[in-house]
């Protein structure tokens, strides 16, 4: 028996550190199967809860709930930790109704303790805080400070100062005088309400009552000043200087807050931001990656990308920071989004000229030379660049290529490095919104309805057709299902909007798999692809040794009367060449 307990402890520790922390569900399941079940050992409740945590980190709430159903077979009974983690798993992907349902199950099981309600308080709207608290009180739940702080944090994020004061008076023994965390949340509430002056006054009140004002509280108020439009950098700087005079020691975060203000100014002030970077080093503090990226962002907002890259190269060369994904993501963002409005106050882009997807891919290749791997932010930004440059086909090909490569050869993350590319809801939202904007931008359309109307499927856009959009929508539904992305309300709403545009009868309650089946069963021919689309895909994707350009030269097309082309099997193979020709550096993602 002692040996069993020791082995359970070792396996659970390994499960948490190696698999749960990065959402590796497959690895976690394999560990339990091979190290425990295969030798006749059953998981204990801590092990099971850690497995549920793994699914939560992976954003797979259905898998987390499946573990709940496995507990009886392991001789286990769920506790408050089990249900709080499951509530969290649903809530973080935006499925609040399911989170409420899990709380009801916990109540029926008799294990709905303070932890379960604390998890729910973190995600509910501010208007639901007091009704839920009354429900907790009515059930006679013995709640702790953690629950109160979760409720206050929700109210704080919404800027509900008066409701926070009433909550503390009613549920926290007459107020917040002795509760430092509640006091900090009250300051945060003033800031969220757009009243940094009131937050600063609260700092003075707390100081007069004997509370220690730390750098975190000061940064919160400073951030409120610089988050105004326009940023009030002078007030933030004055607050910082006054606090230093009262004995509060400045830290890097305070300087970062001021730099953020300069980067957000209209127009941005990169020189002032760079001067603060030098000041940080002069006073003996160490600039952080955030510091560098904020200064870089100030340059990028002025379309001074070359200066931003030079700053990064110098910082890496001098050992101020190590090359990392965040720095490259900042540069990739700079060449992937329109910055002319921030620089000049006006944006007249039709097809955005600031967006340079090809340059973004070059930066990804440079990441690879530093031994870095593109993460989800990297790829989402690249996809956004293609959409802004009206290169939707290339964006979808890039995503499909990356998904195929990541499934074929997943790359183990370096210790301390961000996790590699794993698509999330934002990945697909970026592309779906791009498709929706493209459809709504077209002045006229001749639709071929799903029931088949015999009309042309050609759109008055050189790179889109009804058949392509419909086929791509079906492919997107399949990719969402295969990648395990949980379809939240935003994603389902985008899919519904596209279905309305395409006259596809589908309701979100049917689920994403049903959408894929619905599209595949339509009578619209999705095997035709406009000749001009093939030209765009092959010509605009980055060339490489795999022969995308050669594929274009060898492409044979047979023109139909309506300007579309039916591809032979050989042509289909050539059309797929750009997918295989995606930059080799992206294989690491």
Coordinates of C-alpha atoms in Angstrom, one line a residue:
X1 CA 0.0 0.0 0.0
X2 CA 2.7 2.6 0.8
X3 CA 4.3 1.8 -2.6
X4 CA 1.0 2.4 -4.3
X5 CA 0.6 5.8 -2.6
X6 CA 4.1 6.8 -3.5
X7 CA 3.6 5.8 -7.1
X8 CA 0.3 7.7 -7.2
X9 CA 2.0 10.8 -5.8
X10 CA 4.8 10.6 -8.4
X11 CA 2.4 10.0 -11.3
X12 CA 0.1 12.9 -10.2
X13 CA 3.0 15.2 -9.8
X14 CA 4.2 14.3 -13.3
X15 CA 0.7 14.7 -14.7
X16 CA 0.4 18.2 -13.3
X17 CA 3.9 19.4 -14.3
X18 CA 4.3 17.9 -17.7
X19 CA 0.8 17.5 -19.1
X20 CA -1.8 19.6 -17.3
X21 CA 0.2 22.8 -17.4
X22 CA 0.1 22.8 -21.2
X23 CA -3.2 21.0 -21.9
X24 CA -1.6 17.8 -23.3
X25 CA -4.7 15.6 -23.0
X26 CA -3.2 12.7 -25.1
X27 CA -0.1 12.6 -23.0
X28 CA -2.1 12.8 -19.7
X29 CA -4.3 9.9 -20.7
X30 CA -1.3 7.8 -21.8
X31 CA 0.4 8.4 -18.5
X32 CA -2.6 7.3 -16.4
X33 CA -3.1 4.3 -18.6
X34 CA 0.5 3.1 -18.7
X35 CA 1.7 4.1 -15.2
X36 CA -1.5 3.4 -13.2
X37 CA -4.2 1.3 -14.8
X38 CA -1.8 -1.0 -16.6
X39 CA -0.3 -2.1 -13.3
X40 CA -3.6 -2.3 -11.4
X41 CA -3.5 1.1 -9.7
X42 CA -6.5 3.4 -9.8
X43 CA -6.3 7.2 -9.8
X44 CA -7.1 9.0 -6.6
X45 CA -9.3 12.1 -6.6
X46 CA -6.3 14.4 -6.8
X47 CA -5.1 12.6 -9.9
X48 CA -8.6 12.8 -11.5
X49 CA -9.0 16.5 -10.7
X50 CA -5.6 17.1 -12.3
X51 CA -6.8 15.3 -15.4
X52 CA -9.9 17.5 -15.5
X53 CA -7.5 20.5 -15.2
X54 CA -5.7 19.2 -18.2
X55 CA -8.9 19.3 -20.3
X56 CA -9.6 22.8 -18.9
X57 CA -6.2 24.1 -20.0
X58 CA -6.8 22.5 -23.4
X59 CA -10.2 24.2 -23.6
X60 CA -12.1 21.0 -24.0
X61 CA -14.9 21.1 -21.4
X62 CA -16.7 18.1 -22.8
X63 CA -13.6 16.0 -22.1
X64 CA -13.4 17.4 -18.6
X65 CA -17.0 16.4 -17.9
X66 CA -16.4 13.0 -19.4
X67 CA -13.8 12.5 -16.6
X68 CA -16.5 13.3 -14.1
X69 CA -18.5 10.3 -15.4
X70 CA -15.5 8.1 -15.1
X71 CA -15.1 8.7 -11.4
X72 CA -17.5 6.0 -10.1
X73 CA -15.6 3.4 -12.1
X74 CA -12.4 4.4 -10.2
X75 CA -14.3 4.3 -6.9
X76 CA -14.2 8.1 -6.5
X77 CA -16.8 10.7 -5.7
X78 CA -16.4 14.3 -7.0
X79 CA -15.7 17.1 -4.5
X80 CA -15.8 20.9 -4.7
X81 CA -12.5 21.1 -6.4
X82 CA -13.7 18.7 -9.1
X83 CA -16.8 20.8 -9.9
X84 CA -15.0 24.2 -9.6
X85 CA -12.5 23.1 -12.2
X86 CA -15.3 21.9 -14.4
X87 CA -17.2 25.2 -14.0
X88 CA -14.0 26.9 -15.0
X89 CA -13.6 24.7 -18.0
X90 CA -16.9 25.7 -19.5
X91 CA -16.8 29.3 -18.4
X92 CA -13.4 30.1 -20.0
X93 CA -14.7 29.1 -23.4
X94 CA -17.8 31.3 -23.0
X95 CA -20.3 28.6 -22.2
X96 CA -21.9 30.1 -19.2
X97 CA -25.1 28.2 -19.4
X98 CA -23.2 24.9 -19.1
X99 CA -21.2 26.4 -16.2
X100 CA -24.5 27.1 -14.4
X101 CA -25.6 23.6 -15.2
X102 CA -22.5 22.1 -13.6
X103 CA -23.2 24.2 -10.4
X104 CA -26.7 22.7 -10.3
X105 CA -25.2 19.2 -10.6
X106 CA -22.8 20.0 -7.7
X107 CA -25.7 21.2 -5.6
X108 CA -27.7 18.0 -6.3
X109 CA -24.6 16.0 -5.4
X110 CA -24.2 17.9 -2.1
X111 CA -20.7 19.2 -2.8
X112 CA -21.4 22.7 -3.9
X113 CA -19.0 24.5 -1.6
X114 CA -17.4 28.0 -1.7
X115 CA -14.9 26.9 -4.4
X116 CA -17.7 26.0 -6.8
X117 CA -19.4 29.3 -6.5
X118 CA -16.1 31.2 -6.6
X119 CA -15.4 29.7 -10.0
X120 CA -18.8 30.9 -11.3
X121 CA -18.5 34.4 -9.8
X122 CA -15.4 35.0 -12.0
X123 CA -17.3 34.8 -15.2
X124 CA -20.9 36.0 -14.7
X125 CA -22.1 39.5 -15.7
X126 CA -22.0 42.1 -13.0
X127 CA -25.8 42.2 -12.8
X128 CA -25.9 38.5 -11.7
X129 CA -23.4 38.9 -8.8
X130 CA -25.9 39.9 -6.1
X131 CA -28.6 37.4 -7.1
X132 CA -26.1 34.6 -7.0
X133 CA -24.8 35.8 -3.7
X134 CA -28.3 35.7 -2.3
X135 CA -28.6 32.2 -3.6
X136 CA -25.4 31.2 -1.8
X137 CA -26.6 32.7 1.4
X138 CA -30.0 31.1 1.1
X139 CA -28.4 27.7 0.7
X140 CA -26.4 28.2 3.9
X141 CA -23.0 27.8 2.1
X142 CA -20.1 28.8 4.3
X143 CA -18.3 31.2 2.1
X144 CA -14.7 32.4 2.4
X145 CA -12.8 35.5 1.4
X146 CA -11.9 33.8 -1.9
X147 CA -15.6 33.8 -3.0
X148 CA -16.0 37.5 -1.9
X149 CA -12.9 38.5 -3.8
X150 CA -14.2 36.7 -7.0
X151 CA -17.5 38.5 -6.7
X152 CA -15.8 41.8 -6.1
X153 CA -13.5 41.3 -9.0
X154 CA -16.4 40.9 -11.4
X155 CA -18.0 44.1 -10.1
X156 CA -14.6 45.8 -10.2
X157 CA -14.1 44.9 -13.9
X158 CA -17.4 46.5 -14.7
X159 CA -16.6 49.7 -12.7
X160 CA -19.5 49.1 -10.2
X161 CA -18.1 51.1 -7.3
X162 CA -21.3 51.6 -5.4
X163 CA -22.4 48.0 -5.7
X164 CA -18.9 46.9 -4.5
X165 CA -19.3 49.1 -1.4
X166 CA -22.8 47.7 -0.7
X167 CA -21.5 44.1 -1.2
X168 CA -18.6 44.7 1.3
X169 CA -21.0 46.3 3.8
X170 CA -23.5 43.4 3.6
X171 CA -21.3 40.3 3.1
X172 CA -17.9 41.2 4.5
X173 CA -18.4 42.0 8.1
X174 CA -19.2 45.7 7.7
X175 CA -16.7 46.9 5.1
X176 CA -13.2 46.6 3.7
X177 CA -11.1 48.5 6.2
X178 CA -9.0 45.4 7.1
X179 CA -9.2 43.7 3.7
X180 CA -6.2 44.8 1.5
X181 CA -7.4 42.8 -1.5
X182 CA -10.9 44.3 -1.4
X183 CA -9.3 47.8 -1.1
X184 CA -7.2 47.1 -4.2
X185 CA -10.3 45.9 -6.1
X186 CA -12.1 49.1 -5.2
X187 CA -9.3 51.2 -6.7
X188 CA -9.5 49.0 -9.8
X189 CA -13.2 49.7 -10.0
X190 CA -12.7 53.4 -10.0
X191 CA -10.2 52.9 -12.8
X192 CA -12.6 50.7 -14.8
X193 CA -15.3 53.4 -14.4
X194 CA -13.0 55.9 -16.1
X195 CA -12.2 57.8 -12.9
X196 CA -8.5 57.6 -12.2
X197 CA -8.8 60.8 -10.1
X198 CA -11.3 59.0 -7.8
X199 CA -8.9 56.0 -7.7
X200 CA -6.0 58.3 -6.7
X201 CA -8.1 59.8 -4.0
X202 CA -8.9 56.3 -2.7
X203 CA -5.1 55.7 -2.6
X204 CA -4.8 58.7 -0.3
X205 CA -7.7 57.5 1.9
X206 CA -6.2 54.1 2.3
X207 CA -2.8 55.6 3.1
X208 CA -4.3 57.7 5.8
X209 CA -5.9 54.5 7.3
X210 CA -2.5 52.8 7.5
X211 CA -2.7 50.7 4.4
X212 CA 0.6 50.2 2.6
X213 CA 0.4 51.5 -0.9
X214 CA 2.4 49.2 -3.1
X215 CA 3.7 49.5 -6.7
X216 CA 0.8 47.3 -8.0
X217 CA -1.8 49.7 -6.8
X218 CA 0.1 52.6 -8.2
X219 CA 0.4 50.9 -11.5
X220 CA -3.3 50.3 -11.6
X221 CA -4.1 54.0 -11.3
X222 CA -1.3 55.0 -13.6
X223 CA -2.6 52.6 -16.2
X224 CA -6.1 54.2 -15.9
X225 CA -4.5 57.6 -16.7
X226 CA -2.7 56.4 -19.8
X227 CA -5.7 54.3 -20.9
X228 CA -7.8 57.4 -21.4
X229 CA -8.2 58.9 -24.8
X230 CA -6.0 60.8 -25.2
X231 CA -3.6 59.2 -22.7
X232 CA -2.9 61.5 -19.7
X233 CA 0.8 60.7 -19.4
X234 CA 1.5 63.8 -17.4
X235 CA -0.9 62.8 -14.5
X236 CA 0.5 59.3 -14.5
X237 CA 4.1 60.6 -14.3
X238 CA 3.1 63.1 -11.5
X239 CA 1.5 60.2 -9.5
X240 CA 4.7 58.2 -9.9
X241 CA 6.9 61.0 -8.8
X242 CA 4.8 61.8 -5.8
X243 CA 4.8 58.2 -4.7
X244 CA 8.5 58.0 -5.0
X245 CA 8.7 61.0 -2.7
X246 CA 6.6 59.1 -0.2
X247 CA 9.1 56.2 -0.2
X248 CA 7.5 53.8 -2.8
X249 CA 10.3 52.4 -4.9
X250 CA 9.7 52.6 -8.6
X251 CA 9.8 49.3 -10.5
X252 CA 10.0 48.4 -14.2
X253 CA 6.2 48.0 -14.4
X254 CA 5.7 51.7 -13.6
X255 CA 8.0 52.8 -16.4
X256 CA 6.3 50.3 -18.7
X257 CA 3.0 52.0 -17.9
X258 CA 4.4 55.4 -18.9
X259 CA 5.9 53.9 -22.1
X260 CA 2.4 52.5 -22.9
X261 CA 1.0 56.0 -22.7
X262 CA 3.5 57.4 -25.1
X263 CA 2.9 54.5 -27.5
X264 CA -0.9 55.1 -27.3
X265 CA -0.6 58.9 -27.8
X266 CA -2.0 60.5 -31.0
X267 CA 0.4 60.6 -32.7
X268 CA 2.6 58.0 -30.9
X269 CA 5.8 59.3 -29.3
X270 CA 8.5 56.7 -29.9
X271 CA 11.4 59.0 -29.0
X272 CA 9.9 59.7 -25.5
X273 CA 9.3 56.0 -25.1
X274 CA 12.8 55.1 -26.0
X275 CA 14.1 57.7 -23.6
X276 CA 12.3 56.0 -20.8
X277 CA 13.8 52.7 -21.8
X278 CA 17.2 54.3 -21.3
X279 CA 16.1 55.7 -18.0
X280 CA 15.1 52.3 -16.7
X281 CA 18.7 51.1 -17.2
X282 CA 20.2 54.3 -15.7
X283 CA 18.3 53.8 -12.4
X284 CA 19.6 50.2 -12.1
X285 CA 16.4 48.4 -13.2
X286 CA 16.2 45.7 -15.8
X287 CA 14.1 46.3 -18.9
X288 CA 11.6 43.5 -19.5
X289 CA 10.4 42.0 -22.7
X290 CA 7.3 44.1 -22.2
X291 CA 9.4 47.2 -22.0
X292 CA 11.1 46.5 -25.3
X293 CA 7.9 45.5 -27.0
X294 CA 6.1 48.7 -25.9
X295 CA 8.8 50.9 -27.3
X296 CA 8.9 48.8 -30.5
X297 CA 5.1 49.2 -30.7
X298 CA 5.5 53.0 -30.4
X299 CA 7.8 53.0 -33.4
X300 CA 5.5 50.6 -35.3
X301 CA 2.5 52.8 -34.7
X302 CA 4.3 55.5 -36.6
X303 CA 5.1 53.1 -39.4
X304 CA 8.8 53.1 -38.3
X305 CA 9.1 49.4 -38.5
X306 CA 12.8 49.5 -39.4
X307 CA 13.6 51.4 -36.2
X308 CA 11.6 48.9 -34.2
X309 CA 13.5 46.0 -35.7
X310 CA 16.9 47.8 -35.1
X311 CA 16.0 48.3 -31.5
X312 CA 15.1 44.6 -31.1
X313 CA 18.4 43.5 -32.7
X314 CA 20.4 45.8 -30.5
X315 CA 18.7 44.6 -27.4
X316 CA 19.3 41.0 -28.3
X317 CA 22.9 41.6 -29.3
X318 CA 23.7 43.5 -26.1
X319 CA 22.1 40.8 -23.9
X320 CA 19.3 43.1 -22.6
X321 CA 16.9 40.3 -23.5
X322 CA 17.0 37.0 -25.3
X323 CA 15.4 36.5 -28.7
X324 CA 11.8 35.3 -28.0
X325 CA 8.5 34.8 -29.6
X326 CA 6.9 38.0 -28.1
X327 CA 9.4 40.3 -29.7
X328 CA 8.9 38.7 -33.2
X329 CA 5.2 38.8 -32.7
X330 CA 5.4 42.5 -32.2
X331 CA 7.3 42.9 -35.5
X332 CA 4.9 40.6 -37.3
X333 CA 1.9 42.6 -36.0
X334 CA 3.6 45.8 -37.3
X335 CA 3.6 44.5 -40.9
X336 CA 0.3 42.8 -40.6
X337 CA -2.1 45.6 -39.7
X338 CA -3.0 49.0 -41.0
X339 CA -1.1 51.7 -39.1
X340 CA -1.7 54.8 -41.3
X341 CA -4.6 56.0 -39.2
X342 CA -2.4 56.1 -36.0
X343 CA 0.4 57.8 -37.9
X344 CA -1.6 60.4 -39.8
X345 CA -5.0 60.4 -38.3
X346 CA -6.8 59.1 -41.4
X347 CA -7.0 55.8 -43.2
X348 CA -8.2 55.7 -46.8
X349 CA -7.1 52.1 -47.5
X350 CA -9.3 49.9 -49.7
X351 CA -6.9 47.0 -50.0
X352 CA -4.7 47.8 -47.1
X353 CA -1.2 48.9 -48.2
X354 CA 0.3 48.7 -44.7
X355 CA -0.3 44.9 -44.5
X356 CA 2.6 42.9 -45.8
X357 CA 1.9 39.2 -45.3
X358 CA 5.0 38.2 -47.3
X359 CA 7.2 40.2 -44.9
X360 CA 5.4 38.6 -42.0
X361 CA 6.3 35.1 -43.3
X362 CA 9.9 36.3 -43.7
X363 CA 9.9 37.2 -40.0
X364 CA 8.6 33.8 -39.2
X365 CA 11.6 32.3 -41.1
X366 CA 13.9 34.6 -39.0
X367 CA 12.3 33.2 -35.9
X368 CA 13.2 29.7 -37.0
X369 CA 16.8 30.8 -37.4
X370 CA 16.8 31.8 -33.7
X371 CA 15.3 28.4 -32.8
X372 CA 11.9 29.9 -32.0
X373 CA 8.5 28.5 -33.0
X374 CA 5.5 30.5 -34.1
X375 CA 2.7 30.3 -31.5
X376 CA -1.0 30.9 -31.8
X377 CA -0.6 34.7 -31.7
X378 CA 1.9 34.6 -34.5
X379 CA -0.3 32.6 -36.8
X380 CA -3.5 34.5 -36.0
X381 CA -1.7 37.8 -36.8
X382 CA -0.4 36.4 -40.1
X383 CA -4.0 35.3 -41.0
X384 CA -5.2 38.7 -40.1
X385 CA -2.6 40.2 -42.5
X386 CA -3.8 38.1 -45.3
X387 CA -7.4 39.0 -44.7
X388 CA -6.6 42.7 -44.5
X389 CA -4.7 42.5 -47.8
X390 CA -7.8 40.7 -49.3
X391 CA -5.9 37.4 -49.7
X392 CA -8.5 35.1 -48.2
X393 CA -7.7 32.0 -50.2
X394 CA -4.0 32.3 -49.2
X395 CA -5.1 32.7 -45.5
X396 CA -7.2 29.5 -45.6
X397 CA -4.4 27.6 -47.4
X398 CA -1.9 28.7 -44.7
X399 CA -4.1 27.6 -41.9
X400 CA -4.9 24.2 -43.5
X401 CA -1.2 23.7 -44.2
X402 CA -0.2 24.5 -40.6
X403 CA -2.9 22.2 -39.2
X404 CA -1.7 19.3 -41.4
X405 CA 1.9 19.9 -40.4
X406 CA 1.2 20.2 -36.7
X407 CA -0.8 17.0 -36.7
X408 CA 1.9 15.1 -38.7
X409 CA 4.9 16.3 -36.6
X410 CA 4.0 18.1 -33.4
X411 CA 6.9 20.1 -32.0
X412 CA 7.6 19.7 -28.3
X413 CA 7.8 23.1 -26.6
X414 CA 11.1 24.4 -25.1
X415 CA 11.2 24.7 -21.3
X416 CA 9.8 28.1 -20.4
X417 CA 8.8 28.9 -24.0
X418 CA 5.2 29.6 -25.1
X419 CA 3.3 26.7 -26.4
X420 CA 3.4 26.3 -30.2
X421 CA 0.6 26.9 -32.7
X422 CA -2.7 25.5 -31.6
X423 CA -5.8 27.1 -33.2
X424 CA -8.3 28.8 -31.0
X425 CA -11.7 30.4 -31.6
X426 CA -9.9 33.7 -32.6
X427 CA -8.0 31.8 -35.3
X428 CA -11.2 30.9 -37.1
X429 CA -13.1 34.1 -36.2
X430 CA -10.4 36.1 -38.0
X431 CA -11.0 34.2 -41.2
X432 CA -14.7 33.9 -41.0
X433 CA -15.1 37.7 -40.4
X434 CA -12.8 38.2 -43.4
X435 CA -15.1 36.1 -45.5
X436 CA -18.1 37.9 -44.2
X437 CA -16.6 41.4 -44.9
X438 CA -15.7 40.2 -48.4
X439 CA -19.2 39.0 -49.2
X440 CA -20.8 42.2 -47.8
X441 CA -18.4 44.3 -49.8
X442 CA -19.5 43.0 -53.1
X443 CA -21.9 45.3 -55.0
X444 CA -23.9 42.6 -56.6
X445 CA -24.1 38.8 -56.4
X446 CA -25.8 36.1 -58.4
X447 CA -26.5 33.3 -55.9
X448 CA -27.0 29.7 -56.6
X449 CA -29.2 28.6 -53.7
X450 CA -28.4 25.3 -51.8
X451 CA -31.6 23.8 -53.3
X452 CA -30.2 24.5 -56.8
X453 CA -31.6 27.3 -58.9
X454 CA -29.7 26.9 -62.1
X455 CA -28.2 30.4 -62.0
X456 CA -24.6 31.3 -62.3
X457 CA -22.4 30.8 -59.2
X458 CA -20.0 33.6 -60.2
X459 CA -19.5 36.6 -57.8
X460 CA -18.5 40.0 -59.1
X461 CA -15.2 39.7 -57.3
X462 CA -12.0 38.4 -59.0
X463 CA -11.0 36.0 -56.3
X464 CA -14.3 34.7 -54.8
X465 CA -17.1 32.6 -56.0
X466 CA -20.2 31.2 -54.3
X467 CA -18.8 27.6 -54.7
X468 CA -15.5 28.6 -53.2
X469 CA -17.0 30.4 -50.2
X470 CA -19.4 27.5 -49.6
X471 CA -16.7 24.9 -49.9
X472 CA -14.4 26.9 -47.6
X473 CA -17.2 27.3 -45.0
X474 CA -17.6 23.5 -45.0
X475 CA -13.9 23.0 -44.7
X476 CA -13.8 25.5 -41.8
X477 CA -16.5 23.5 -40.0
X478 CA -14.4 20.4 -40.4
X479 CA -11.2 22.1 -39.2
X480 CA -13.0 23.4 -36.1
X481 CA -14.2 19.9 -35.3
X482 CA -10.9 18.2 -36.0
X483 CA -8.8 20.7 -34.0
X484 CA -10.9 20.4 -30.9
X485 CA -11.7 24.1 -30.7
X486 CA -14.7 24.8 -28.5
X487 CA -17.3 26.8 -30.5
X488 CA -18.2 29.7 -28.3
X489 CA -21.0 32.2 -28.9
X490 CA -18.7 34.5 -31.0
X491 CA -17.7 31.6 -33.3
X492 CA -21.2 30.3 -33.6
X493 CA -22.5 33.8 -34.4
X494 CA -19.9 34.2 -37.2
X495 CA -20.9 30.9 -38.7
X496 CA -24.6 31.8 -38.5
X497 CA -23.9 35.1 -40.2
X498 CA -22.1 33.4 -43.1
X499 CA -24.8 30.9 -43.4
X500 CA -27.4 33.7 -43.8
X501 CA -25.3 35.3 -46.5
X502 CA -25.0 32.0 -48.3
X503 CA -28.7 31.0 -47.8
X504 CA -27.6 27.9 -46.0
X505 CA -30.2 26.7 -43.5
X506 CA -28.4 26.0 -40.2
X507 CA -29.0 26.8 -36.6
X508 CA -26.3 26.9 -34.0
X509 CA -28.2 24.5 -31.8
X510 CA -27.5 21.8 -34.3
X511 CA -23.8 22.1 -33.7
X512 CA -20.8 22.6 -36.0
X513 CA -20.7 18.9 -37.2
X514 CA -24.2 19.4 -38.5
X515 CA -23.1 22.4 -40.5
X516 CA -20.4 20.4 -42.2
X517 CA -22.9 17.7 -43.1
X518 CA -25.4 20.3 -44.3
X519 CA -22.9 21.9 -46.7
X520 CA -21.6 18.6 -48.0
X521 CA -25.2 17.6 -48.9
X522 CA -26.0 20.7 -50.9
X523 CA -26.6 20.4 -54.6
X524 CA -24.2 23.2 -55.4
X525 CA -21.2 22.0 -57.3
X526 CA -18.2 22.8 -55.1
X527 CA -15.7 21.1 -57.4
X528 CA -15.3 24.1 -59.8
X529 CA -12.8 26.8 -59.0
X530 CA -12.5 30.1 -60.9
X531 CA -9.4 30.3 -63.0
X532 CA -8.6 33.7 -61.6
X533 CA -8.7 32.3 -58.1
X534 CA -6.0 29.7 -59.1
X535 CA -3.9 32.6 -60.5
X536 CA -4.2 34.5 -57.2
X537 CA -3.4 31.6 -54.9
X538 CA -0.4 30.5 -56.9
X539 CA 1.0 33.9 -57.7
X540 CA 0.6 35.5 -54.2
X541 CA 1.7 32.7 -52.0
X542 CA 5.5 32.9 -51.1
X543 CA 7.6 31.0 -53.6
X544 CA 9.8 28.2 -52.4
X545 CA 11.9 25.4 -53.6
X546 CA 8.9 23.1 -53.7
X547 CA 7.7 24.8 -56.8
X548 CA 4.7 27.0 -56.3
X549 CA 5.9 29.1 -59.3
X550 CA 6.5 26.1 -61.4
X551 CA 3.0 24.9 -60.6
X552 CA 1.6 28.2 -61.9
X553 CA 3.6 27.9 -65.2
X554 CA 2.4 24.3 -65.7
X555 CA -1.2 25.0 -64.8
X556 CA -3.7 24.0 -67.5
X557 CA -7.2 25.3 -67.4
X558 CA -10.3 24.6 -69.4
X559 CA -12.5 27.7 -69.4
X560 CA -16.2 27.1 -69.0
X561 CA -18.7 29.5 -70.6
X562 CA -19.2 31.4 -67.3
X563 CA -15.6 32.0 -66.6
X564 CA -14.9 29.0 -64.3
X565 CA -12.6 26.1 -64.8
X566 CA -13.1 22.4 -64.2
X567 CA -9.8 20.9 -63.0
X568 CA -8.5 17.5 -64.1
X569 CA -6.9 15.3 -61.4
X570 CA -3.5 16.4 -62.6
X571 CA -4.5 20.1 -62.3
X572 CA -5.9 19.5 -58.8
X573 CA -2.6 18.2 -57.8
X574 CA -0.9 21.3 -59.1
X575 CA -3.4 23.6 -57.5
X576 CA -2.5 22.0 -54.1
X577 CA 1.2 22.8 -54.7
X578 CA 1.1 26.1 -52.7
X579 CA -0.1 24.1 -49.7
X580 CA 3.0 22.0 -49.8
X581 CA 5.1 25.1 -50.6
X582 CA 4.3 27.0 -47.5
X583 CA 7.6 28.2 -45.9
X584 CA 9.5 25.5 -44.3
X585 CA 10.0 27.7 -41.2
X586 CA 6.3 27.2 -40.5
X587 CA 6.8 23.5 -40.0
X588 CA 8.1 24.3 -36.6
X589 CA 4.7 25.7 -35.6

